[in-house]
Short mmCIF file of C-alpha atoms and ligand atoms in Angstrom, two decimals:
data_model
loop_
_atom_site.label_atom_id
_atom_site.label_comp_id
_atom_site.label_asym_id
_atom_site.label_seq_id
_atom_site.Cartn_x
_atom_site.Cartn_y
_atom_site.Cartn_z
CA UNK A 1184 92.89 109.04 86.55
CA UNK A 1185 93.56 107.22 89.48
CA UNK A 1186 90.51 105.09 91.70
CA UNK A 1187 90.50 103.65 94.56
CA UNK A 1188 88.62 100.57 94.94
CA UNK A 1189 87.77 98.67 98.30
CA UNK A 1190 86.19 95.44 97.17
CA UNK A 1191 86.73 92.66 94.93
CA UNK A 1192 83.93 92.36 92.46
CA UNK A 1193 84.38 96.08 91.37
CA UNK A 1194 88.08 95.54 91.24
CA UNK A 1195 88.27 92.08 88.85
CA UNK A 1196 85.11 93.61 86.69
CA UNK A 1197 87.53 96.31 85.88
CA UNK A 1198 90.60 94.37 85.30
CA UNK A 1199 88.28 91.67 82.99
CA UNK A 1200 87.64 94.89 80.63
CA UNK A 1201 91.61 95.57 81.05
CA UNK A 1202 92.22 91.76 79.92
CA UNK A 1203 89.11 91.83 77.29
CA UNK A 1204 91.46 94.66 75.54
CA UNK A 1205 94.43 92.65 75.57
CA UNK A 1206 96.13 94.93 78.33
CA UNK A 1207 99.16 94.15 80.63
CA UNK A 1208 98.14 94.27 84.32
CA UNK A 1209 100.78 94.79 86.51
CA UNK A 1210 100.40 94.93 90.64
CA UNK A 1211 102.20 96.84 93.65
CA UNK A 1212 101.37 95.18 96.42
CA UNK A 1213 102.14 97.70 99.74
CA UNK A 1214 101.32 97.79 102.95
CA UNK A 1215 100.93 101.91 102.34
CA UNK A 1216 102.98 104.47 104.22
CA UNK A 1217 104.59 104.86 100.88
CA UNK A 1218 107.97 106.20 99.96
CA UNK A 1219 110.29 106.37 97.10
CA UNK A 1220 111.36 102.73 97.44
CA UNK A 1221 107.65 101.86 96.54
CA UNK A 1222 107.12 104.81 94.01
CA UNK A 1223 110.08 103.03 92.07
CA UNK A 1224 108.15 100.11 92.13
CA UNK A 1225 105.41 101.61 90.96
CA UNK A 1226 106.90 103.22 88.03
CA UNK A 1227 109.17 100.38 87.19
CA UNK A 1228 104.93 98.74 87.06
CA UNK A 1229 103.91 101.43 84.89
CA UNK A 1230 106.80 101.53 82.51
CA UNK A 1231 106.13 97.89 81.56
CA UNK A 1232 102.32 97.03 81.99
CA UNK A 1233 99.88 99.31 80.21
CA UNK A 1234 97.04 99.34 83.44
CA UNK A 1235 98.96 98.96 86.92
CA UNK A 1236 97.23 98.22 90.14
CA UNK A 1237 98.94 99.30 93.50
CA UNK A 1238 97.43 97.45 96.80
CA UNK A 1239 97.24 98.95 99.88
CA UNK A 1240 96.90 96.77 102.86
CA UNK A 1241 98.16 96.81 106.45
CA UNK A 1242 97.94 92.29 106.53
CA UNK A 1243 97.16 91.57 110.42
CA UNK A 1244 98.02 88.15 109.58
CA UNK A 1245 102.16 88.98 108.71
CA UNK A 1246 102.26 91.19 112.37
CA UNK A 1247 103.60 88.49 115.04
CA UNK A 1248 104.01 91.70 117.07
CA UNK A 1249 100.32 93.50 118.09
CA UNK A 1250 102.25 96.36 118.98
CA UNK A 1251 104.06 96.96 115.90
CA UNK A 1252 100.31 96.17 113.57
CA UNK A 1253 99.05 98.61 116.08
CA UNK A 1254 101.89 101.30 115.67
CA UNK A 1255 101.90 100.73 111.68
CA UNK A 1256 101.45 104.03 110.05
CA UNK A 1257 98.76 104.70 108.09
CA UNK A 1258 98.94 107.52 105.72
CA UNK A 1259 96.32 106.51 102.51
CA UNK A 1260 95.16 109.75 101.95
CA UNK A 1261 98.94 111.00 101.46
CA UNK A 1262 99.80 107.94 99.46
CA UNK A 1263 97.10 108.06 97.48
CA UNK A 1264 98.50 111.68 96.30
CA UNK A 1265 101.69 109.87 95.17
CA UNK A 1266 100.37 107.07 93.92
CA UNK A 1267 98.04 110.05 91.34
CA UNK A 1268 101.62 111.77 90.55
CA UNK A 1269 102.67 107.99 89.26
CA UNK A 1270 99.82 108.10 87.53
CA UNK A 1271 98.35 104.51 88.60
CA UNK A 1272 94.90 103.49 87.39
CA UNK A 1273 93.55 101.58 90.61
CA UNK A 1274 94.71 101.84 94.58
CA UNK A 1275 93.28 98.59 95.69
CA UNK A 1276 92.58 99.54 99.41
CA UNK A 1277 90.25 97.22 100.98
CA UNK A 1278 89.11 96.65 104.44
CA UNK A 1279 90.51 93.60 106.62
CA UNK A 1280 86.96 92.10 106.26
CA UNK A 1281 87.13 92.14 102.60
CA UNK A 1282 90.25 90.00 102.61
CA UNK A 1283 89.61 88.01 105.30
CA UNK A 1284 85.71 87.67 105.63
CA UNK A 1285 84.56 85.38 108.73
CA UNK A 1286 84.72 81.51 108.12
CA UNK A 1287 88.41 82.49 106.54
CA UNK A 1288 90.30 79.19 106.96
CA UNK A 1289 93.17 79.10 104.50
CA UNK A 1290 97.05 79.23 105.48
CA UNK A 1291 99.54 79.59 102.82
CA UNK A 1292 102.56 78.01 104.03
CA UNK A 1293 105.68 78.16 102.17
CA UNK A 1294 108.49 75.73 103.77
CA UNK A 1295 112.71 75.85 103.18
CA UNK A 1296 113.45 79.32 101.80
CA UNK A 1297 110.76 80.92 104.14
CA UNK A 1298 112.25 79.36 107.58
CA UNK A 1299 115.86 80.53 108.30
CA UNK A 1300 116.42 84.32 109.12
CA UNK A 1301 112.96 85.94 109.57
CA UNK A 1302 111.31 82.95 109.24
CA UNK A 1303 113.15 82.02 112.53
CA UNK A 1304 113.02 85.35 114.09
CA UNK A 1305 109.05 85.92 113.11
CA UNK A 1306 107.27 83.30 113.52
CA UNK A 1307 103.99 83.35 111.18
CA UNK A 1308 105.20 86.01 109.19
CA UNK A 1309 106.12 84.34 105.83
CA UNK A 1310 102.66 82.16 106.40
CA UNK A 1311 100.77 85.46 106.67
CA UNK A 1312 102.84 87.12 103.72
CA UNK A 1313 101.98 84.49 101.08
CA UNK A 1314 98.54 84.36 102.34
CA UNK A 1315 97.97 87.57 101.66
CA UNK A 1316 100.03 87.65 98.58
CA UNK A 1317 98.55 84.48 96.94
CA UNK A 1318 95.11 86.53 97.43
CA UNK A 1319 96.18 89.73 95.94
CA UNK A 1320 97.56 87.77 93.08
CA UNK A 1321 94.16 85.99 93.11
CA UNK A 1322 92.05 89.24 93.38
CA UNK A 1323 94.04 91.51 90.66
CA UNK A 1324 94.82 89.03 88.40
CA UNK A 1325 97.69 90.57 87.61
CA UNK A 1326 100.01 89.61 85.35
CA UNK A 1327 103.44 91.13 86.68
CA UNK A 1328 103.86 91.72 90.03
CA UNK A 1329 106.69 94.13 91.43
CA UNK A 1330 108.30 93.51 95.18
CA UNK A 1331 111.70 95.50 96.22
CA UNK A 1332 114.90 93.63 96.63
CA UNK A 1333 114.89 95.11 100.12
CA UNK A 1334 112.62 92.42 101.43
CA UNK A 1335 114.78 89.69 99.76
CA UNK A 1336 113.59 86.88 101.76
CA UNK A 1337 110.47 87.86 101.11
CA UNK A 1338 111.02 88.23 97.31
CA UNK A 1339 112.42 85.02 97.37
CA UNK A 1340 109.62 83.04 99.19
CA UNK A 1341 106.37 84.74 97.15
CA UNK A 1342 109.17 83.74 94.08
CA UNK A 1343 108.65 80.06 95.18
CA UNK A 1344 105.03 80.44 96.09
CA UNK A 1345 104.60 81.42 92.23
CA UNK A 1346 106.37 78.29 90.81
CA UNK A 1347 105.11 76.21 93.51
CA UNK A 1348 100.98 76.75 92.97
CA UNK A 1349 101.65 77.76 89.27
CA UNK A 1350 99.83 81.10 89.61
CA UNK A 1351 100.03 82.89 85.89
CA UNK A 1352 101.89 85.79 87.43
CA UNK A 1353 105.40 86.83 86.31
CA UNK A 1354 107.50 88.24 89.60
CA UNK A 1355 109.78 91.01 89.18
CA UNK A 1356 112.60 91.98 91.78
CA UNK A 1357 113.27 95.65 92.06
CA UNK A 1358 116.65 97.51 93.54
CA UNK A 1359 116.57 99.08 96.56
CA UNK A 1360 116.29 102.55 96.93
CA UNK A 1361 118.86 103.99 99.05
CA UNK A 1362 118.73 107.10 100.89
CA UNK A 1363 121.57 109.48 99.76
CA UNK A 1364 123.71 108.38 102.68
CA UNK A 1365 122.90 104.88 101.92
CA UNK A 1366 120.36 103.85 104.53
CA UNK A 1367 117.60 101.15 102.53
CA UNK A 1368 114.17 103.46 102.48
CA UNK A 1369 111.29 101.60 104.73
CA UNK A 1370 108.45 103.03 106.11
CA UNK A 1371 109.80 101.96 110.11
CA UNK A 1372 112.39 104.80 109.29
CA UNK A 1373 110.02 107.10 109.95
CA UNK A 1374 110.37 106.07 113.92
CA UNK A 1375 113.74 106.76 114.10
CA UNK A 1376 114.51 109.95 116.05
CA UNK A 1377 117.19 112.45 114.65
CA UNK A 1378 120.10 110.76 116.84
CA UNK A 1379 119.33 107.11 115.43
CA UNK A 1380 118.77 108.51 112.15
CA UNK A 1381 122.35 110.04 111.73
CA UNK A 1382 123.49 106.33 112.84
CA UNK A 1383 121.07 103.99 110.95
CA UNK A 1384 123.35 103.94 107.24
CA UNK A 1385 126.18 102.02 109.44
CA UNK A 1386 124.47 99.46 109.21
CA UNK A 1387 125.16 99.73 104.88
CA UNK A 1388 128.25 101.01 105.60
CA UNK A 1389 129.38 98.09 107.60
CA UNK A 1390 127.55 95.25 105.45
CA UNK A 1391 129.85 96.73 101.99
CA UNK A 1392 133.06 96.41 104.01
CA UNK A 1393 132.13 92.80 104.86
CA UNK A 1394 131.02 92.04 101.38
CA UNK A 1395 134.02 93.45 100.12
CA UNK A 1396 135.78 91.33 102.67
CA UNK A 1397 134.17 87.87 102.22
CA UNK A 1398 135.01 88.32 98.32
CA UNK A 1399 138.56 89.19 99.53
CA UNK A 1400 138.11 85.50 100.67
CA UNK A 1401 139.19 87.11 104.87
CA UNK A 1402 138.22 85.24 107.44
CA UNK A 1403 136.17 86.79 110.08
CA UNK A 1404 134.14 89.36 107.56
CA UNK A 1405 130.88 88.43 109.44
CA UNK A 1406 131.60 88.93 112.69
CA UNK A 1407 133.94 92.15 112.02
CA UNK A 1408 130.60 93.56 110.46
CA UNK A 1409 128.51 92.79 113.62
CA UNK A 1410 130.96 94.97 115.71
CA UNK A 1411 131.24 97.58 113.80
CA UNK A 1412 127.45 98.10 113.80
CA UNK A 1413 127.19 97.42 117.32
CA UNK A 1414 130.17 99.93 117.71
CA UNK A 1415 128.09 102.36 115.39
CA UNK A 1416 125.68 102.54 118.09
CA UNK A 1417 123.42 100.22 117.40
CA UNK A 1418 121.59 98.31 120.31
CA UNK A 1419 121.68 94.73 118.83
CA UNK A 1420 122.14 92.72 115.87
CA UNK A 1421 119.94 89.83 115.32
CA UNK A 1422 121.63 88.21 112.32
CA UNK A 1423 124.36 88.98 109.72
CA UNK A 1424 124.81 86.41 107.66
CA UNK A 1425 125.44 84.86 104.27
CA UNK A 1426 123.47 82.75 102.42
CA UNK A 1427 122.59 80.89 98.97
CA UNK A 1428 121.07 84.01 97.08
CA UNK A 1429 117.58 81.98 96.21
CA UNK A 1430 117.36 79.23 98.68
CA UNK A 1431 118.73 81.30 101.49
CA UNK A 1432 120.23 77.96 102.36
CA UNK A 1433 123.88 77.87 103.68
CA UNK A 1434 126.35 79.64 101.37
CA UNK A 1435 128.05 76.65 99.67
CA UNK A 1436 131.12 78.38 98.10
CA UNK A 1437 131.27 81.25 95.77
CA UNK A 1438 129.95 79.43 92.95
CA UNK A 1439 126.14 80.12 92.96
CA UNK A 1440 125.37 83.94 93.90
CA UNK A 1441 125.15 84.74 97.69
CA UNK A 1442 123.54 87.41 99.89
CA UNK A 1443 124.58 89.29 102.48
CA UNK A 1444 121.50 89.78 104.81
CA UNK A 1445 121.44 91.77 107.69
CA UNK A 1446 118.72 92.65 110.72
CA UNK A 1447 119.72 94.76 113.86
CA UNK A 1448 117.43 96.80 116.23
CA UNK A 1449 118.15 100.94 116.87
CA UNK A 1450 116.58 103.19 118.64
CA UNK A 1451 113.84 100.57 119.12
CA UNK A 1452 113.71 100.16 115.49
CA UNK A 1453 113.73 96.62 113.76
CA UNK A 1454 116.33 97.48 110.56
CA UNK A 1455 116.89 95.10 108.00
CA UNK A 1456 118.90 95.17 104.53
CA UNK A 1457 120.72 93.04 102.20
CA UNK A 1458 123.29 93.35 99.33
CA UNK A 1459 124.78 91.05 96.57
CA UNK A 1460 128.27 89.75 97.55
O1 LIG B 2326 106.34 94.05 101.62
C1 LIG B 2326 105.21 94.36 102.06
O2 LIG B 2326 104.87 95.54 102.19
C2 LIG B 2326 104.24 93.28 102.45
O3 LIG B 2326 104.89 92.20 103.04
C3 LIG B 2326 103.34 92.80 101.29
C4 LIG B 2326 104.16 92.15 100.19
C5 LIG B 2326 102.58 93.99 100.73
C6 LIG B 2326 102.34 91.78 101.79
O4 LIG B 2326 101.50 92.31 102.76
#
């Protein structure tokens, strides 16, 4: 059976009994309007942690845009019907206030890995992403945690957070899921209209042929890949660029892995993605 909880104390006296019995916790953290990409993540919780927690808050603090926390869909009631097919035991769904009650003074602030790309291009949104992370960590006690590869920056910086505080939680990068003609799922897709839709997997299409390129050792792979997308019919492309896989540093050669990371706008839509080169 599948509960949802809104507030702490019921949520860690439940997970102490979990923990008493010598049970695996694992935790989804979401922002809800879910999709398959998270339902993957879920399941990849559930096949390895015997009691899995999936959390369920839209974080004010990540939004440097009011527009786009206001526009934010929020669907619980339909996620919380997926999340039952899953077959998780708690949605953790709790109120802003119960996350951030008044006197709240602490900023998370991860530095190097969380400042190039949308570090740069957000600013305040890796600070608000590891403050609410380190939380959720501290509220479910989990002990695995599951985030998609799709947010790899992301992944990367709540990676370093981990080692960096030494919170006891193990973090586990899942694939992407890819719609069948390749576009990354994410809830914003749901804003694109039919015309930007048919367009939005050039953006895939394009990053393959550069990866394919740049391991081809040709010059140019980068900015070939910007025009094609703008060409695609994109309306702008913020970055496309290639970087140390874990630092997201400069890429330094081909020795260490390296990511190709990507975010353009369409149809008013903010895209982002990022594959292995
Ligand atoms: O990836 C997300 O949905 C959010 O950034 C997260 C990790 C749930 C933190 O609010």
């Amino acid at each position: 059976m599948t509960v949802i909880i809104r507030n702490v104390v019921e949520l860690r006296a439940l997970v102490l009994g979990w923990k008493a019995a010598g049970e695996v916790v694992g935790v989804v953290p979401t922002m809800g309007a879910l999709h398959d990409g998270h339902l993957s993540l879920a399941r990849a919780a559930k096949a390895e942690c015997e009691r899995v927690i999936v959390t369920i808050f839209v974080n004010p603090k990540q939004f440097n845009n009011p527009d786009d926390l206001k526009k934010y869909p929020r669907t619980e009631e339909a996620d919380a019907a997926l999340l039952r097919t899953v077959g998780v035991d708690v949605i953790f769904a709790p109120l802003p206030d119960e996350v951030y009650p008044s006197g709240f003074a602490t900023v998370v602030s991860v530095s190097g890995v969380a400042e190039p790309l949308e570090g740069a291009l957000r600013p305040g949104h890796f600070d608000g992403v590891a403050t609410v992370v380190s939380k959720l960590f501290g509220m479910t006690m989990a002990d695995r945690a599951y985030f998609g590869q799709k947010d790899w920056q992301q992944l990367q910086v709540v990676k370093r957070l981990v080692r960096d505080l030494n919170i006891p939680v193990w973090v586990v990068g899942c694939e992407t899921i890819r719609e069948a003609d390749g576009l990354a799922m994410s809830s914003r897709n749901a804003r694109l209209d039919a015309v930007a839709r048919a367009q939005a997997p050039a953006l895939y299409a394009a990053m393959m042929r550069a990866a394919q390129a740049v391991r081809g050792g040709q010059a140019g792979a980068l900015e070939a890949c910007a025009a094609e997308v703008l060409a695609a019919g994109f309306d702008s492309v913020e970055y496309i660029e290639l970087r140390d896989a874990s630092t997201l540093g400069p890429a330094e050669g081909m020795e260490r892995p390296l990511r190709l990371l990507a975010a353009a706008w369409l149809g008013g839509v903010r895209l982002i993605d990022n594959i292995p080169v």
